[in-house]
Amino acid sequence: MDMNLRHPPNTKTSTSASTAPPHEDVKFKRASDALPLPLYLTNGIFFILFFSVAYFLLHRWRDKIRTSTPLHVLSLSEISALFCLLASVIYLLGFFGIDFVQSFISRPTSHDHHVWLDDGHQTNSIDEEQYILKDDSRPPGPCPASLDSSQVVPHHHPSVAPITISSFKPLSLSEEDEEIIKSVVSGTIPSYSLESKLGDCKRAAAIRREALQKMTGKSLEGMPLEGFDYESILGQCCEMPVGYVQIPVGVAGPLLLDGKEYTVPMATTEGCLVASTNRGCKAIYASGGATSVLFKDGMTRAPVVRFGSAKRAAELKFFVVDPLNFDTLATVFNRSSRFAKLQGIQCAVAGKNLYMRFSCSTGDAMGMNMVSKGVQNVLDFLHNDFPDMDVIGISGNFCSDKKPAAVNWIEGRGKSVVCEAIIKEEVVKKVLKTNVGALVELNMLKNLTGSAVAGALGGFNAHASNIVSAIYIATGQDPAQNVESSHCITMMEPINDGKDLHISVTMPSIEVGTVGGGTQLASQSACLNLLGVKGANKDKPGSNSRALASIVAGSVLAGEVSLMSAIAAGQLVKSHMKYNRSSKDFTNIAS
């Protein structure tokens, strides 16, 4: 069992210049290396030696006590016996892992006593800091994180403060890769350039991961490297990857929506969420299903431009909103894509500044890039008639993207959908375990009045964001757009003489796409395929993304009716304690 100090990065410390350590490993002797014999013979010899000399010394001391001979007067045989006893004790204690004895035995065989720590600092003595790596019986993994952090046994010098460093096994890399890692650590090769220099995205991720662990002294154990197509994210999804995060995907359904059944994938780590949404789907299905209407579809982008006076800003506004000019601007805008169709331009003046909110259809894409290109075309065109126009930014936050904004709540952004269902009285009682009156009252006081008291902006619902986020992550949408996509007002009212419940959710800014971005990744593409909306619809462009928006709204409807029923019935805390609490004893895990 070789226990080696890890090679350091070839860097300089902040205190003094350092030289690179020798390439030979600094190895430690173990207790079982005391004799050049098999382990069982070495153990047997020291056990016999220990008991033999102990028996011999006890008899000698008994004889001295009987004859009144001073105990400190030792013969040559007694001195030899004491030496053998001490040696056998040290061996046995060291073999059974007593820390202070291990540190006494484990002296380096190398003459170089400089120790390199994970953060690149060098100590002057091996006694100051030792990191002994225990054997790992697992085959070497694709990254140094394959070594458990629990296998690191630190030994601190009493006068030196402990340094928190997670050690890890080095990758099984070629000499060329090792040199590249050293170059990345030293800053000679930028980490972001590995893909272009190597031409192998997975190899670049592995090298970057190893360099990162060496530079930070922190292990990435638990974050997988294998099993992912790094080529698929190059230049479009993620830069400088070192692995990927695993999120469990559950399914709720079937959701009966507009006469079709959907099994809804939800990526989440919140217990009860999938189960609760599934119960809502069951209630909707038992009541005949839900219906949805998509009443608006347009992605927005709003640049901000500045003039020398407010008058000039107003003049451009009048020009842009003039119906006589719209066709010309639309022609210029639509050159950006065959799917981009300009729908309208909304303007707002603030002093000398003008904000122009362009809205356009984007086919099956979410469309942010598409609309931005169209806006740039129009700005370039407007420069001909307004040369004094200063474009401050392609986005002036009047869009408004990834921020709660009244303009999205009122005007909409992306897909605007309303979804409704009538839940029958017997379903409310048997499936949802509550009654219509309690649900209506709770919705009024919680989702409407309570949200108003809180000053909510588009948050007149129980937990629309939960369902939106879970579906977005599962299907490769932009999770940050959950902010405006979760704008929702949940309405409930009794119908049919108070027996049945009418429930609806109105969501004015659901921003989804079925092509581009994360939708093309394998897992996310599989989830879209499960819903039957994978990729672009060639026959009816835009129909897949519109169907996905309706599915999101229908799933939110299911989640709302289920959670509200749990609260009305007083089951929320009980269900979360049952399904959203881990049964693991983290006290034992931590110890």
XYZ file of C-alpha atoms in Angstrom:
591
model
C 0.000 0.000 0.000
C 1.973 2.988 -1.271
C 1.121 6.286 0.313
C 2.377 9.171 -1.828
C 2.346 12.910 -1.491
C 0.685 14.436 -4.526
C 2.779 16.360 -6.990
C 2.306 20.129 -6.680
C 1.504 22.688 -9.335
C 4.506 24.441 -10.746
C 3.627 27.794 -9.248
C 5.115 30.325 -6.875
C 3.758 31.030 -3.471
C 2.986 34.451 -2.125
C 5.711 34.235 0.511
C 8.689 33.119 -1.476
C 9.697 31.819 -4.851
C 9.627 28.054 -5.067
C 11.186 25.550 -7.337
C 9.476 22.582 -8.847
C 9.673 19.422 -6.721
C 11.457 16.341 -7.981
C 9.452 14.075 -10.227
C 10.094 11.060 -8.012
C 7.307 10.304 -5.562
C 8.060 10.994 -1.918
C 7.164 7.614 -0.425
C 6.456 6.649 3.155
C 7.492 3.473 4.925
C 4.787 1.467 6.587
C 4.909 -0.664 9.694
C 4.488 -3.814 7.594
C 7.668 -2.925 5.650
C 9.843 -3.560 8.720
C 11.026 -6.920 7.344
C 11.355 -8.088 3.725
C 8.885 -10.895 4.399
C 5.206 -11.594 3.668
C 2.850 -9.711 5.924
C 1.648 -12.751 7.892
C 5.239 -13.813 8.705
C 6.198 -10.276 9.782
C 3.167 -10.106 12.074
C 3.921 -13.528 13.542
C 7.540 -12.682 14.254
C 6.691 -9.456 16.093
C 3.860 -11.053 18.068
C 6.155 -13.888 19.233
C 8.932 -11.400 19.960
C 6.628 -9.209 22.044
C 5.285 -11.984 24.275
C 8.668 -13.739 24.576
C 10.619 -10.714 25.754
C 7.742 -9.602 27.978
C 7.733 -13.006 29.654
C 11.546 -12.951 29.975
C 11.617 -9.469 31.541
C 8.817 -10.229 33.987
C 10.698 -13.282 35.246
C 13.969 -11.337 35.544
C 12.292 -8.521 37.488
C 10.587 -11.027 39.812
C 13.939 -12.638 40.561
C 15.509 -9.216 41.251
C 12.725 -8.326 43.659
C 13.216 -11.621 45.533
C 16.983 -11.081 45.780
C 16.673 -7.320 46.508
C 18.673 -6.482 43.367
C 18.132 -2.893 42.069
C 15.832 -2.961 39.032
C 17.822 -0.280 37.164
C 20.906 -2.454 37.081
C 20.566 -4.171 33.708
C 22.510 -6.943 32.092
C 23.250 -7.071 28.375
C 20.469 -9.623 27.841
C 17.972 -7.370 29.655
C 18.964 -4.348 27.589
C 18.496 -6.384 24.401
C 15.128 -7.615 25.641
C 13.964 -4.045 26.376
C 15.027 -2.944 22.909
C 13.126 -5.845 21.316
C 10.053 -5.077 23.442
C 10.073 -1.419 22.368
C 10.496 -2.360 18.706
C 7.636 -4.865 18.808
C 5.344 -2.374 20.582
C 6.051 0.319 17.979
C 5.431 -2.142 15.164
C 2.142 -3.425 16.612
C 0.824 0.047 17.379
C 1.838 1.246 13.930
C 0.259 -1.766 12.242
C -3.070 -1.183 13.982
C -3.153 2.454 12.823
C -2.326 4.494 15.940
C -1.913 8.001 14.470
C 1.061 9.321 16.434
C 2.987 6.113 15.800
C 2.147 6.186 12.105
C 3.550 9.705 11.883
C 6.707 8.498 13.676
C 7.132 5.539 11.318
C 6.093 7.213 8.070
C 9.270 9.144 7.334
C 9.959 9.835 3.676
C 12.590 7.768 1.960
C 13.401 10.650 -0.378
C 16.149 13.058 0.686
C 14.002 16.007 -0.358
C 12.000 17.033 2.721
C 10.019 19.821 1.043
C 6.277 19.158 1.091
C 3.941 20.586 -1.527
C 0.393 21.195 -0.427
C -2.691 21.241 -2.664
C -2.769 25.027 -2.778
C 0.769 25.191 -4.180
C 2.501 26.260 -0.939
C 5.735 24.596 0.126
C 6.680 23.737 3.704
C 10.273 23.435 4.869
C 9.808 20.225 6.806
C 7.808 17.074 6.294
C 6.702 17.372 9.937
C 4.716 20.528 9.272
C 2.011 18.929 7.129
C 1.523 15.357 5.927
C -1.312 14.000 3.881
C -1.429 10.229 3.766
C -3.711 8.736 1.133
C -5.211 5.391 2.008
C -5.541 2.675 -0.604
C -8.558 2.824 -2.903
C -9.627 -0.562 -4.215
C -11.795 0.984 -6.942
C -10.410 1.227 -10.488
C -9.088 4.671 -11.320
C -11.950 6.887 -12.487
C -11.974 9.480 -15.217
C -11.166 12.210 -12.738
C -9.292 12.645 -9.452
C -12.597 12.918 -7.674
C -12.819 9.122 -7.752
C -11.025 9.121 -4.396
C -13.244 9.640 -1.370
C -12.426 12.662 0.733
C -12.838 10.381 3.756
C -9.654 8.612 2.698
C -7.504 11.609 3.562
C -5.888 11.421 6.984
C -4.299 14.767 7.891
C -1.484 14.999 10.432
C -0.937 18.510 11.722
C 2.079 19.837 13.501
C 0.951 21.283 16.856
C 2.262 24.733 15.976
C 0.732 24.870 12.516
C -2.967 25.644 11.924
C -4.764 22.870 10.047
C -5.287 23.448 6.343
C -8.521 22.165 4.836
C -7.541 20.333 1.683
C -9.487 17.603 -0.109
C -7.070 15.152 -1.680
C -7.883 13.028 -4.656
C -6.354 10.474 -6.947
C -4.695 11.849 -10.037
C -6.217 11.001 -13.384
C -4.699 8.258 -15.473
C -3.383 10.829 -17.893
C -0.635 10.793 -20.444
C 2.553 12.757 -19.957
C 1.261 15.269 -22.487
C -1.933 15.786 -20.478
C 0.089 16.190 -17.285
C 2.112 18.929 -18.926
C -1.076 20.648 -20.108
C -2.471 20.504 -16.569
C 0.678 22.131 -15.236
C 0.379 24.832 -17.885
C -3.255 25.504 -16.961
C -2.398 25.660 -13.264
C 0.466 28.063 -13.893
C -1.679 30.204 -16.199
C 0.377 29.556 -19.320
C -2.629 28.012 -21.082
C -6.025 29.652 -20.429
C -8.589 27.142 -19.225
C -11.199 28.432 -21.661
C -9.004 27.619 -24.666
C -8.630 23.882 -24.012
C -11.402 22.805 -26.387
C -9.972 24.752 -29.319
C -6.385 23.666 -28.629
C -7.115 19.979 -28.051
C -10.012 19.429 -30.422
C -11.507 16.975 -27.913
C -14.209 18.400 -25.644
C -14.295 15.494 -23.190
C -10.512 15.466 -22.822
C -10.593 19.236 -22.299
C -13.207 18.863 -19.537
C -11.151 16.143 -17.812
C -7.960 18.230 -17.923
C -9.780 21.355 -16.737
C -11.327 19.376 -13.890
C -7.955 18.012 -12.749
C -6.347 21.456 -12.951
C -9.214 22.978 -10.983
C -8.850 20.432 -8.202
C -5.122 21.043 -8.008
C -5.546 24.822 -7.912
C -8.338 24.891 -5.334
C -7.395 21.857 -3.258
C -11.061 20.826 -3.373
C -12.334 17.519 -4.668
C -15.170 17.350 -7.192
C -16.083 13.852 -6.083
C -19.763 13.213 -6.657
C -19.922 15.307 -9.813
C -19.783 12.865 -12.735
C -17.638 13.405 -15.806
C -18.464 10.316 -17.847
C -21.713 9.745 -19.659
C -22.138 13.197 -21.185
C -21.733 14.509 -24.718
C -19.510 17.552 -24.261
C -19.461 18.197 -28.000
C -23.202 18.975 -27.846
C -22.762 21.965 -25.532
C -19.750 23.526 -27.220
C -20.490 27.088 -28.226
C -24.125 27.097 -27.209
C -24.947 25.736 -23.740
C -22.009 25.957 -21.329
C -18.427 27.156 -21.292
C -15.489 25.586 -19.442
C -17.344 22.424 -18.308
C -15.881 20.185 -15.582
C -18.775 17.746 -15.297
C -22.530 17.847 -14.982
C -25.146 17.920 -12.229
C -27.689 15.133 -11.895
C -31.307 16.041 -11.141
C -33.962 13.322 -10.798
C -36.862 13.423 -13.255
C -40.305 12.272 -12.180
C -43.494 12.088 -14.204
C -46.999 13.316 -13.423
C -50.077 12.329 -15.316
C -51.734 11.499 -17.445
C -52.766 15.123 -17.842
C -55.923 15.230 -19.944
C -55.681 18.538 -21.778
C -57.640 19.605 -24.851
C -58.642 16.008 -25.452
C -55.070 14.652 -25.384
C -53.217 12.816 -22.655
C -49.747 13.942 -21.648
C -47.239 12.404 -19.254
C -45.432 15.416 -17.814
C -41.696 15.151 -16.949
C -40.586 17.193 -13.933
C -36.966 17.608 -12.867
C -36.894 18.519 -9.200
C -35.331 17.775 -5.831
C -38.401 18.856 -3.863
C -40.287 15.963 -2.387
C -44.090 15.980 -2.763
C -44.020 18.205 -5.851
C -44.418 15.440 -8.445
C -46.822 13.495 -6.221
C -48.975 16.569 -5.629
C -49.063 17.501 -9.327
C -49.927 13.912 -10.150
C -52.898 14.072 -7.784
C -54.059 17.237 -9.500
C -53.808 15.477 -12.873
C -55.910 12.653 -11.470
C -58.593 15.064 -10.292
C -58.675 16.824 -13.679
C -58.805 13.513 -15.549
C -61.658 12.202 -13.386
C -63.593 15.399 -14.061
C -63.344 15.194 -17.846
C -60.065 17.038 -18.489
C -58.953 20.639 -18.871
C -59.069 23.032 -21.798
C -56.603 25.728 -22.758
C -56.496 28.750 -25.035
C -53.315 30.406 -26.267
C -54.333 33.997 -26.989
C -50.975 35.639 -27.679
C -47.598 34.505 -28.976
C -44.769 36.994 -29.285
C -41.243 37.305 -27.922
C -40.023 40.815 -27.110
C -36.823 42.821 -27.108
C -36.589 46.514 -26.191
C -33.475 48.512 -27.055
C -32.831 51.888 -25.477
C -31.643 54.799 -27.645
C -30.709 58.338 -26.678
C -30.944 61.700 -28.428
C -29.735 65.193 -27.724
C -33.228 66.280 -26.680
C -36.516 64.814 -25.531
C -38.126 66.294 -28.651
C -35.981 64.154 -30.936
C -36.787 61.053 -28.852
C -40.506 61.810 -29.255
C -40.098 62.298 -32.991
C -38.661 58.799 -33.370
C -41.530 57.413 -31.287
C -44.089 59.009 -33.603
C -42.238 57.605 -36.602
C -42.083 54.079 -35.203
C -45.717 53.840 -34.086
C -47.068 55.368 -37.314
C -49.025 52.575 -39.086
C -47.771 53.903 -42.420
C -44.202 52.994 -41.439
C -44.921 49.577 -39.920
C -44.748 47.588 -43.160
C -41.334 49.031 -43.977
C -39.988 48.294 -40.495
C -41.511 44.806 -40.563
C -39.798 44.021 -43.859
C -36.449 45.075 -42.455
C -37.052 43.155 -39.227
C -38.207 39.933 -40.887
C -34.967 39.582 -42.836
C -33.370 38.104 -39.705
C -35.200 34.758 -40.021
C -37.866 33.051 -42.069
C -39.729 32.415 -38.825
C -39.442 35.964 -37.453
C -42.605 38.008 -38.033
C -42.792 41.465 -36.483
C -46.117 41.955 -34.691
C -45.794 45.391 -33.176
C -43.613 48.029 -31.525
C -44.521 49.631 -28.203
C -42.634 52.802 -27.237
C -41.942 54.570 -23.946
C -40.150 57.912 -23.569
C -38.030 58.779 -20.529
C -36.496 62.236 -21.028
C -34.092 62.097 -23.948
C -34.287 58.304 -24.019
C -36.612 56.134 -26.048
C -37.432 52.497 -25.293
C -38.871 50.497 -28.199
C -40.434 47.136 -27.288
C -40.443 44.946 -30.404
C -42.715 41.890 -30.393
C -42.508 39.091 -32.949
C -43.432 35.459 -33.527
C -40.482 33.066 -33.476
C -41.750 29.683 -34.685
C -40.836 26.791 -32.390
C -37.843 28.612 -30.919
C -38.062 30.560 -27.686
C -36.724 33.336 -29.902
C -34.507 35.679 -27.901
C -31.664 35.551 -30.429
C -34.058 35.752 -33.349
C -35.782 38.900 -32.119
C -32.459 40.499 -31.165
C -31.164 40.088 -34.714
C -34.330 41.616 -36.112
C -34.072 44.572 -33.730
C -30.483 45.169 -34.802
C -31.615 45.272 -38.432
C -34.231 47.920 -37.620
C -31.791 50.041 -35.611
C -29.344 50.030 -38.490
C -32.171 51.099 -40.824
C -33.345 53.918 -38.508
C -29.851 55.392 -38.458
C -30.446 56.589 -42.013
C -33.280 58.942 -40.956
C -32.079 59.540 -37.401
C -28.271 59.806 -37.599
C -28.146 61.493 -34.181
C -29.623 58.412 -32.551
C -27.237 56.869 -30.032
C -27.923 53.190 -29.362
C -27.169 52.689 -25.677
C -28.064 48.998 -25.536
C -29.839 46.314 -27.517
C -31.760 45.559 -24.327
C -33.066 48.374 -22.166
C -35.042 46.209 -19.670
C -38.370 47.260 -21.156
C -38.488 43.750 -22.693
C -38.386 42.566 -19.812
C -36.269 39.432 -19.589
C -35.622 37.387 -16.410
C -36.964 40.093 -14.117
C -40.398 40.574 -12.575
C -42.004 43.402 -14.527
C -45.518 44.788 -14.843
C -45.116 45.089 -18.611
C -44.907 41.305 -18.915
C -47.807 40.816 -16.514
C -50.001 43.252 -18.441
C -48.825 42.986 -22.063
C -47.504 39.439 -21.997
C -44.251 37.994 -23.306
C -43.739 34.693 -25.087
C -46.936 32.651 -24.940
C -50.031 33.900 -23.113
C -52.252 31.009 -22.024
C -55.403 30.509 -19.987
C -56.285 27.004 -18.806
C -59.465 25.921 -17.018
C -61.235 22.873 -15.650
C -64.408 22.001 -13.795
C -63.711 19.683 -10.867
C -66.761 17.676 -9.884
C -68.021 17.631 -6.323
C -67.333 13.927 -5.738
C -63.784 14.329 -7.072
C -63.148 17.248 -4.737
C -64.232 15.089 -1.816
C -62.728 11.725 -2.743
C -59.519 12.696 -4.536
C -58.713 16.131 -3.105
C -60.105 15.372 0.389
C -61.749 18.761 0.850
C -64.863 20.675 -0.274
C -65.636 23.357 -2.829
C -66.495 26.070 -0.297
C -63.206 25.688 1.552
C -61.211 25.894 -1.693
C -62.990 29.010 -2.916
C -62.544 30.776 0.405
C -58.863 29.819 0.659
C -58.170 30.999 -2.878
C -59.777 34.375 -2.161
C -57.880 34.953 1.077
C -54.543 33.424 0.031
C -53.962 33.784 -3.708
C -55.863 37.037 -4.212
C -56.086 39.022 -0.970
C -52.887 37.667 0.571
C -50.858 38.321 -2.570
C -52.292 41.855 -2.777
C -51.299 42.508 0.826
C -47.812 41.289 -0.029
C -47.646 43.610 -3.046
C -47.181 40.669 -5.390
C -46.429 41.279 -9.068
C -47.956 38.458 -11.069
C -47.821 36.172 -8.067
C -51.511 35.581 -7.445
C -51.116 31.826 -7.165
C -50.066 29.100 -4.747
C -46.899 27.718 -6.351
C -46.913 28.079 -10.126
C -43.147 28.596 -10.053
C -42.631 25.085 -8.694
C -44.202 23.395 -11.676
C -42.777 25.821 -14.238
C -39.218 25.359 -12.941
C -39.458 21.566 -12.861
C -40.780 21.328 -16.435
C -38.308 23.949 -17.688
C -35.312 22.055 -16.333
C -36.598 18.740 -17.661
C -37.253 20.069 -21.175
C -34.172 22.259 -21.641
C -35.771 25.675 -21.234
C -33.960 28.648 -19.700
C -34.536 28.219 -15.931
C -33.935 31.931 -15.315
C -37.025 32.771 -17.360
C -39.050 31.079 -14.661
C -39.221 34.596 -13.168
C -41.719 35.982 -15.685
C -43.015 32.623 -16.925
C -44.442 31.957 -13.461
C -46.661 35.043 -13.599
C -50.031 33.482 -12.874
C -53.395 34.295 -11.375
C -55.418 31.366 -10.063
C -59.183 31.809 -9.953
C -61.728 29.549 -8.267
C -65.497 29.804 -8.031
C -68.374 27.454 -7.252
C -70.729 26.497 -10.060
C -73.793 24.272 -10.501
C -75.388 25.552 -7.276
C -72.085 25.374 -5.430
C -71.548 21.672 -6.030
C -68.688 21.811 -8.522
C -65.514 23.879 -8.695
C -64.421 25.988 -11.655
C -60.686 26.647 -11.539
C -58.518 28.507 -14.012
C -54.946 29.735 -14.309
C -54.027 32.669 -16.526
C -50.340 32.905 -17.453
C -49.443 35.840 -19.757
C -45.726 35.224 -20.263
C -44.740 31.585 -20.708
C -41.382 31.611 -22.525
C -40.671 28.215 -24.065
C -39.223 26.668 -27.201
C -38.721 23.194 -28.608
C -35.610 23.948 -30.674
C -32.324 25.604 -29.759
C -30.528 26.015 -26.461
C -30.809 23.138 -24.014
C -33.633 21.446 -25.900
C -31.143 19.647 -28.129
C -29.372 17.880 -25.236
C -30.071 14.161 -25.016
C -31.981 14.059 -21.707
C -33.978 17.199 -22.367
C -34.758 16.072 -25.905
C -36.082 12.789 -24.494
C -38.455 14.682 -22.195
C -39.738 16.766 -25.108
C -40.227 13.570 -27.068
C -42.249 12.139 -24.171
C -44.605 15.091 -24.543
C -44.734 14.738 -28.314
C -43.302 18.209 -28.966
C -39.680 17.449 -29.791
C -38.014 19.748 -32.296
C -39.673 21.963 -34.888
C -43.011 21.181 -36.450
C -42.422 21.339 -40.203
C -46.099 21.284 -41.122
C -47.218 23.974 -38.678
C -44.201 26.025 -37.529
C -44.612 27.141 -33.931
C -47.253 24.566 -33.004
C -44.873 22.464 -30.886
C -43.768 25.385 -28.723
C -47.373 26.550 -28.360
C -48.420 23.047 -27.294
C -45.602 23.006 -24.722
C -46.823 26.319 -23.291
C -50.327 24.879 -22.934
C -48.916 21.789 -21.216
C -47.061 24.027 -18.764
C -50.273 25.897 -17.972
C -52.239 22.649 -17.620
C -49.605 21.247 -15.256
C -49.711 24.445 -13.205
C -53.499 24.035 -13.000
C -53.012 20.514 -11.625
C -50.409 21.694 -9.133
C -52.584 24.571 -7.950
C -55.722 22.523 -7.295
C -53.747 19.844 -5.447
C -51.726 22.163 -3.204
C -54.723 24.353 -2.399
C -56.676 21.237 -1.448
C -53.858 20.069 0.818
C -53.817 23.432 2.574
C -57.616 23.558 2.874
C -57.647 20.059 4.351
C -54.746 20.778 6.690
C -52.565 18.125 5.058
C -49.654 20.261 3.850
C -47.328 19.850 6.819
C -48.201 16.181 7.271
C -47.507 15.301 3.635
C -44.240 17.209 3.545
C -43.052 15.571 6.742
C -43.828 12.200 5.145
C -42.480 12.725 1.617
C -40.134 15.711 1.797
C -37.979 14.591 4.718
C -34.934 12.355 4.332
C -34.809 9.214 6.456
C -31.019 9.267 6.549
C -29.231 9.899 9.830
C -27.046 12.842 8.845
C -25.469 12.910 12.312
C -23.831 9.565 11.652
C -22.938 10.554 8.096
C -21.252 13.748 9.287
C -19.331 11.886 11.993
